[in-house]
Coordinates of C-alpha atoms in Angstrom, one line a residue:
M12 CA 92.0 80.4 80.7
Y13 CA 92.5 76.9 80.2
K14 CA 95.4 75.0 78.9
L15 CA 95.3 71.2 77.7
I16 CA 98.2 69.1 78.9
H17 CA 99.6 65.4 78.5
E18 CA 100.1 64.0 81.5
R19 CA 100.8 60.1 81.8
R20 CA 99.4 58.3 85.2
S21 CA 101.0 54.7 86.4
D22 CA 97.7 53.4 86.8
A23 CA 96.8 54.2 83.1
P24 CA 100.0 54.3 80.7
N25 CA 97.7 56.0 77.5
L26 CA 98.3 59.5 77.3
K27 CA 95.6 61.3 78.9
I28 CA 94.1 64.8 78.0
L29 CA 93.8 66.5 81.0
K30 CA 91.9 70.1 81.4
V31 CA 93.7 72.5 83.3
Y32 CA 92.5 75.9 84.6
I33 CA 95.2 78.5 84.9
K34 CA 95.3 81.3 87.3
K35 CA 95.7 84.5 86.1
V36 CA 98.0 86.4 89.2
A37 CA 98.9 89.7 89.8
I38 CA 102.0 90.8 91.9
F39 CA 101.9 93.8 93.6
G40 CA 105.5 94.4 94.9
S41 CA 107.1 92.0 92.3
T42 CA 110.7 93.2 93.8
G43 CA 110.9 92.2 96.9
S44 CA 111.1 89.8 99.1
I45 CA 107.8 88.1 99.3
G46 CA 107.2 88.9 95.4
N47 CA 110.2 87.3 94.5
N48 CA 109.3 84.2 96.4
T49 CA 106.4 84.7 94.9
I50 CA 107.8 84.3 90.9
N51 CA 110.1 81.8 92.4
I52 CA 106.8 79.7 93.1
I53 CA 105.0 80.8 89.5
K54 CA 108.4 79.1 87.6
K55 CA 107.9 76.1 89.1
F56 CA 104.6 75.5 88.1
P57 CA 104.0 77.8 84.6
E58 CA 101.2 75.1 83.9
K59 CA 99.2 76.8 86.7
Y60 CA 99.8 80.5 87.0
K61 CA 100.3 83.1 84.4
V62 CA 101.6 86.6 85.4
E63 CA 99.3 89.4 83.8
I64 CA 100.7 92.3 86.0
L65 CA 103.9 93.4 87.6
V66 CA 104.0 96.4 90.1
A67 CA 107.4 97.2 91.7
H68 CA 108.2 100.7 93.8
N69 CA 111.7 101.9 92.1
N70 CA 113.8 98.6 91.4
V71 CA 113.2 99.8 87.6
E72 CA 115.7 97.2 86.4
S73 CA 114.4 94.1 88.5
L74 CA 110.9 94.8 87.4
A75 CA 112.3 94.8 83.6
K76 CA 113.7 91.8 84.2
Q77 CA 111.0 90.1 85.9
V78 CA 109.1 91.4 82.4
K79 CA 111.5 90.0 80.1
E80 CA 110.9 86.7 82.1
L81 CA 107.7 86.3 82.5
R82 CA 105.8 88.5 79.8
P83 CA 103.0 89.6 81.9
S84 CA 100.3 92.4 79.9
Y85 CA 101.1 95.2 81.9
A86 CA 103.8 96.7 84.3
C87 CA 103.7 99.5 86.7
I88 CA 106.6 101.8 88.6
I89 CA 105.1 103.6 91.1
D90 CA 108.5 106.0 91.0
E91 CA 107.5 108.4 88.3
T92 CA 110.9 109.3 87.8
K93 CA 111.6 106.1 87.0
L94 CA 109.2 105.6 84.1
E95 CA 111.1 106.7 81.0
T96 CA 113.9 104.5 81.9
L97 CA 111.3 101.2 82.5
K98 CA 110.4 102.5 78.9
I99 CA 113.5 102.2 77.8
L100 CA 114.5 98.6 79.4
L101 CA 111.3 97.6 78.0
K102 CA 111.2 99.2 74.5
D103 CA 111.4 95.6 72.9
E104 CA 108.5 94.4 74.8
N105 CA 104.8 93.8 73.9
I106 CA 103.3 95.1 77.5
K107 CA 101.3 98.1 78.6
I108 CA 103.4 100.5 81.0
F109 CA 102.2 102.7 83.8
S110 CA 103.6 104.9 86.3
G111 CA 102.8 106.1 89.8
V112 CA 100.1 105.7 92.2
N113 CA 96.8 106.2 89.5
G114 CA 98.7 103.6 87.4
L115 CA 98.9 101.3 89.8
L116 CA 95.4 101.9 91.3
E117 CA 94.1 101.5 87.6
L118 CA 96.0 98.0 87.3
A119 CA 94.4 97.2 90.4
Q120 CA 90.5 97.7 89.3
I121 CA 91.6 94.4 86.3
K122 CA 90.0 91.4 87.2
L123 CA 91.9 88.3 87.5
D124 CA 92.0 85.0 89.7
I125 CA 94.3 86.4 92.5
V126 CA 96.0 89.2 93.5
M127 CA 99.5 88.9 95.7
M128 CA 99.6 92.4 97.9
A129 CA 103.7 92.6 98.6
I130 CA 103.3 96.4 98.9
M131 CA 104.8 97.8 102.2
G132 CA 102.8 99.6 104.6
A133 CA 99.8 101.9 105.0
A134 CA 100.3 102.4 101.0
A135 CA 99.1 99.0 100.1
I136 CA 95.4 99.8 101.9
L137 CA 94.0 101.7 98.7
P138 CA 95.2 99.2 96.3
T139 CA 93.6 96.8 98.3
I140 CA 90.6 98.3 98.6
R141 CA 90.5 98.4 94.7
V142 CA 91.4 95.0 93.7
I143 CA 88.4 93.9 96.5
E144 CA 86.0 96.2 94.7
A145 CA 87.3 94.8 91.3
G146 CA 86.2 90.9 92.8
N147 CA 89.6 89.7 92.9
N148 CA 90.8 87.2 95.8
I149 CA 93.7 88.7 97.5
A150 CA 97.1 86.7 99.0
L151 CA 97.7 89.5 101.4
A152 CA 101.0 89.7 102.8
N153 CA 100.5 93.3 103.8
K154 CA 100.1 93.3 107.6
E155 CA 99.5 97.5 107.6
C156 CA 96.1 97.0 105.9
L157 CA 94.3 95.2 108.5
V158 CA 96.0 96.9 111.3
C159 CA 95.5 100.5 109.8
A160 CA 91.6 99.7 108.1
G161 CA 90.6 95.8 109.3
N162 CA 87.2 96.8 109.7
I163 CA 86.4 98.8 106.2
I164 CA 88.8 96.1 104.4
T165 CA 86.9 92.8 105.7
K166 CA 83.3 94.2 105.1
L167 CA 84.2 95.5 101.4
A168 CA 85.6 91.7 101.4
K169 CA 82.9 90.1 102.6
K170 CA 80.2 92.4 100.3
N171 CA 82.0 91.2 97.5
N172 CA 82.6 87.7 97.8
V173 CA 86.3 88.6 98.0
Q174 CA 88.4 85.4 99.5
I175 CA 91.5 87.1 102.0
I176 CA 94.1 84.5 101.9
P177 CA 96.7 85.3 104.7
V178 CA 100.3 84.9 103.5
D179 CA 102.0 85.8 106.9
S180 CA 103.7 82.4 108.0
E181 CA 101.9 82.5 111.1
H182 CA 98.5 83.7 110.1
N183 CA 98.6 81.3 106.9
A184 CA 99.1 78.2 109.6
L185 CA 96.4 79.2 111.5
F186 CA 94.6 79.5 108.5
Q187 CA 95.0 75.9 107.7
I188 CA 93.9 74.8 111.1
F189 CA 91.1 77.1 112.5
D190 CA 87.4 75.8 112.1
F191 CA 85.6 79.1 110.4
K192 CA 82.3 76.4 110.6
N193 CA 83.0 76.6 114.0
P194 CA 84.7 79.2 115.8
E195 CA 82.8 79.1 119.1
L196 CA 84.7 75.6 119.5
I197 CA 87.9 77.2 119.3
K198 CA 89.0 78.9 123.2
N199 CA 92.2 80.6 121.9
V200 CA 94.5 80.8 119.4
T201 CA 98.8 81.0 119.4
L202 CA 101.1 82.8 116.9
T203 CA 105.1 81.8 117.4
A204 CA 108.0 84.7 117.2
S205 CA 111.4 83.3 117.0
G206 CA 112.4 86.3 119.4
G207 CA 114.2 87.9 116.3
P208 CA 118.0 88.5 117.0
F209 CA 117.3 89.7 120.8
R210 CA 115.6 87.3 122.3
D211 CA 119.0 86.0 124.6
F212 CA 119.7 90.1 125.2
S213 CA 119.5 91.3 128.6
L214 CA 117.5 94.5 129.3
E215 CA 120.6 96.2 129.6
Q216 CA 122.1 95.2 126.3
M217 CA 118.9 96.2 124.9
K218 CA 120.1 99.8 125.5
S219 CA 122.7 99.7 123.2
V220 CA 121.6 97.4 120.1
T221 CA 123.1 98.3 116.7
K222 CA 121.5 98.7 113.1
A223 CA 123.7 95.5 111.9
Q224 CA 122.5 93.5 115.1
A225 CA 119.0 94.6 114.5
L226 CA 119.1 93.7 110.5
K227 CA 120.4 89.9 111.2
H228 CA 117.5 88.1 112.0
P229 CA 118.2 84.6 113.0
N230 CA 115.7 82.1 111.2
W231 CA 114.4 84.4 108.2
S232 CA 115.3 86.6 105.2
M233 CA 113.0 89.5 104.7
G234 CA 113.2 92.9 104.0
A235 CA 114.7 95.8 106.0
K236 CA 111.4 97.0 107.7
I237 CA 109.9 93.8 108.8
T238 CA 113.4 92.8 110.0
I239 CA 114.0 95.6 112.4
D240 CA 109.5 95.0 113.4
S241 CA 111.0 91.6 114.4
A242 CA 113.4 92.5 116.5
S243 CA 111.6 94.5 118.4
L244 CA 108.7 92.5 118.3
V245 CA 106.3 94.8 116.8
N246 CA 105.7 92.6 113.7
K247 CA 104.2 89.9 116.2
C248 CA 101.6 93.0 118.0
L249 CA 100.3 93.9 114.2
E250 CA 99.9 90.2 113.4
V251 CA 97.9 90.0 116.9
I252 CA 95.5 92.6 115.5
E253 CA 95.3 91.6 112.1
A254 CA 94.4 87.9 113.8
Y255 CA 91.9 89.9 115.1
H256 CA 90.4 91.2 111.4
L257 CA 91.3 87.8 110.1
F258 CA 89.5 85.0 112.3
P259 CA 86.4 85.2 114.5
I260 CA 87.7 85.6 117.4
T261 CA 88.1 88.3 120.3
T262 CA 91.8 89.7 121.2
N263 CA 91.8 88.1 124.5
Q264 CA 91.9 84.7 122.7
I265 CA 94.7 85.4 120.9
K266 CA 98.2 84.8 122.5
I267 CA 101.9 85.4 121.6
V268 CA 104.9 82.4 122.3
I269 CA 108.6 82.8 121.3
H270 CA 109.4 79.6 119.6
P271 CA 113.1 80.3 118.4
E272 CA 113.3 77.1 116.2
S273 CA 110.1 78.8 113.8
I274 CA 109.2 75.6 113.5
V275 CA 105.6 75.6 114.7
H276 CA 103.8 78.7 113.1
A277 CA 100.6 78.6 114.4
M278 CA 98.7 76.4 117.3
A279 CA 94.6 76.7 117.9
T280 CA 93.6 75.7 120.8
Y281 CA 89.7 73.7 121.1
K282 CA 87.3 73.9 124.1
D283 CA 88.2 70.1 124.3
G284 CA 91.8 70.4 125.4
S285 CA 92.8 69.6 121.7
V286 CA 95.8 71.7 120.4
L287 CA 96.3 71.6 116.9
A288 CA 99.6 73.0 115.1
A289 CA 100.8 73.9 111.6
L290 CA 104.8 72.9 111.2
S291 CA 106.8 73.7 108.0
K292 CA 110.3 74.2 107.4
P293 CA 111.2 78.3 108.5
N294 CA 110.7 79.3 104.3
M295 CA 108.1 81.8 103.2
Q296 CA 107.7 80.0 99.7
I297 CA 105.3 77.5 102.0
P298 CA 103.0 80.1 102.7
I299 CA 103.2 81.8 99.5
S300 CA 102.2 78.0 97.6
F301 CA 98.8 77.8 99.9
A302 CA 97.3 81.2 99.3
L303 CA 98.7 81.1 95.5
S304 CA 97.0 77.3 95.2
Y305 CA 94.0 77.6 97.5
P306 CA 92.1 75.5 97.9
D307 CA 94.2 73.2 95.9
R308 CA 98.2 72.3 97.0
N309 CA 100.8 72.6 95.2
Y310 CA 104.1 69.8 95.2
L311 CA 106.9 71.5 96.7
A312 CA 109.6 68.2 96.7
E313 CA 112.4 70.5 98.2
F314 CA 110.0 70.8 101.8
N315 CA 108.4 67.7 101.4
E316 CA 110.8 65.6 103.2
F317 CA 110.2 67.4 106.8
D318 CA 112.0 65.5 109.5
L319 CA 111.4 66.5 113.3
T320 CA 113.7 63.7 114.3
E321 CA 116.2 66.3 112.9
I322 CA 115.5 69.1 114.7
S323 CA 115.0 66.7 118.0
K324 CA 113.5 69.9 120.5
L325 CA 111.5 72.9 120.3
H326 CA 111.1 75.3 123.0
F327 CA 108.2 77.7 123.7
Y328 CA 108.6 80.7 126.1
T329 CA 106.6 83.6 127.6
P330 CA 107.4 87.0 125.9
D331 CA 109.1 89.4 128.1
K332 CA 107.3 92.4 128.1
E333 CA 109.8 94.4 130.3
K334 CA 112.5 93.8 127.4
F335 CA 110.3 94.1 124.6
G336 CA 107.8 97.3 125.5
S337 CA 105.9 96.8 122.4
L338 CA 104.3 94.3 123.8
K339 CA 102.7 96.5 126.2
L340 CA 101.6 98.9 124.3
L341 CA 100.0 96.0 122.7
D342 CA 97.7 95.7 125.3
S343 CA 96.7 99.2 125.3
V344 CA 96.1 99.1 121.6
L345 CA 93.8 95.9 121.5
A346 CA 91.6 97.6 124.9
S347 CA 91.0 100.2 122.5
I348 CA 90.7 98.4 119.2
E349 CA 87.8 99.5 117.5
S350 CA 89.3 102.5 117.4
N351 CA 92.5 104.4 115.6
S352 CA 94.5 102.5 118.1
S353 CA 96.2 100.4 116.2
L354 CA 96.3 103.1 113.3
I355 CA 98.4 105.0 115.5
F356 CA 100.9 102.3 116.5
N357 CA 101.4 101.4 112.7
V358 CA 102.0 104.6 111.2
A359 CA 104.1 105.7 113.9
N360 CA 106.5 102.5 114.0
E361 CA 106.2 102.9 110.4
I362 CA 107.9 106.5 110.4
A363 CA 109.8 105.5 113.2
V364 CA 111.1 102.3 111.9
E365 CA 112.7 104.7 108.7
A366 CA 114.0 107.1 110.5
F367 CA 115.7 103.9 112.5
L368 CA 117.3 103.0 109.2
N369 CA 118.9 106.8 108.7
D370 CA 120.2 106.8 112.0
K371 CA 118.4 109.1 113.5
I372 CA 117.0 107.9 116.3
N373 CA 118.1 104.5 118.2
F374 CA 116.7 101.4 118.6
S375 CA 115.3 102.0 121.7
Q376 CA 113.5 105.1 120.6
I377 CA 111.1 103.6 118.4
I378 CA 108.7 102.6 120.9
Q379 CA 109.3 105.4 122.6
V380 CA 108.2 107.7 119.6
I381 CA 104.8 104.7 119.2
D382 CA 104.0 105.1 122.8
H383 CA 104.3 109.2 122.7
L384 CA 102.0 109.3 119.5
L385 CA 99.6 106.6 120.9
N386 CA 99.6 109.1 124.1
K387 CA 99.2 112.3 122.1
I388 CA 96.6 111.5 119.4
P389 CA 93.0 111.4 120.7
L390 CA 91.2 108.1 120.4
K391 CA 88.4 107.9 117.7
K392 CA 86.5 105.3 115.4
L393 CA 87.3 105.5 112.0
D394 CA 83.6 105.0 109.7
S395 CA 84.9 105.3 106.4
L396 CA 88.4 105.1 104.0
E397 CA 88.5 108.8 103.7
E398 CA 89.0 109.1 107.8
T399 CA 91.3 106.4 107.4
L400 CA 93.7 107.9 105.1
A401 CA 93.1 111.4 106.6
E402 CA 93.9 110.4 110.0
I403 CA 96.9 108.5 108.7
E404 CA 98.5 111.2 107.4
K405 CA 97.5 113.2 110.5
V406 CA 99.8 110.6 112.6
R407 CA 102.6 110.2 109.7
I408 CA 103.1 114.1 110.2
E409 CA 103.2 114.1 114.2
T410 CA 105.2 111.5 114.1
Q411 CA 107.8 113.2 111.8
K412 CA 107.6 116.3 114.0
Y413 CA 108.4 114.9 117.4
I414 CA 111.4 112.4 115.7
N415 CA 112.8 115.5 114.1
H416 CA 112.5 117.2 118.1
H417 CA 114.4 114.2 119.0
S418 CA 116.7 113.0 116.6
S419 CA 119.8 111.4 117.8
S420 CA 121.8 112.6 114.6

């Protein structure tokens, strides 16, 4: 879609007519933190983007409000019990309404310029594959897709000439400084972690942390699940696995450092000793904007004044594997990265975090649950989507059984 706009340039006072390409966008997970930040960016640049599809899980009121504001062609509520409510809320809108997983998958096959994939958890795997099969580029804000099905998704993206642009601040930063044309020049890469709310806690203090403490992230405003993952550093473990699939590197080339200020998001160390670092304020609108505009960049005035002298000091620490047991589990997962180990790690954590948020287990039990499942489920290579989806369901069932048996409630 092209749009004619007028722009007055200082070096050319006469009005110029420019032809600007407007990107057609879908937002899968539009009512979550990433979805809302995506909408905020799009609203700043109405001449650049047109939202065609909005998908939400069950927040029907927020979805209806977004539809009325953005006027997409399609909307989908995944929770089918909310369909009639959505229809009533949008009765005066000229829009096609879908529901359920089938509706989501049908919309995933519509040809667009870019899809923001912000659906949480392993539920995003199948729609991500459908989006790739349709030839749509993806702004990927979901870790679980690559953690559970990285080989399948990356191969399919290559086959369909689809660009996967990471939205996670660390991967997005690394994407900007990584030499994809000469990956052999890279010695290693570093992903930074804020350390979450417990970075200064002792090992003894970690045994009695509360849900309220775990949900209070010092730097980022995120959804509950990812905030808990950040508190346990499971989030960083998932990011290491994701980086392995996104970049042409080995697992041994990926490092983690604790960086409380969250200013440096990633670093690439080259063989000659040069280190390139990507810095920005800790705000998700920056990587979201980059993913939407790539290979161009939007002008974000509110983040343009970046003064390191105001920050003065940046700190970096080696993470404590005794305090954050997830890092020990990561070592074993990486040792068998081509198997289903990362899938087990991810799914077991997903179920365990849900149980923690519902007060069924305590914080320290999250890692215990993951450890148990990694030892219980046999390791094997998964070669197809069908095998992967079946394995996810198997791990879900086994994890839930274990949690039900060891519930603290």
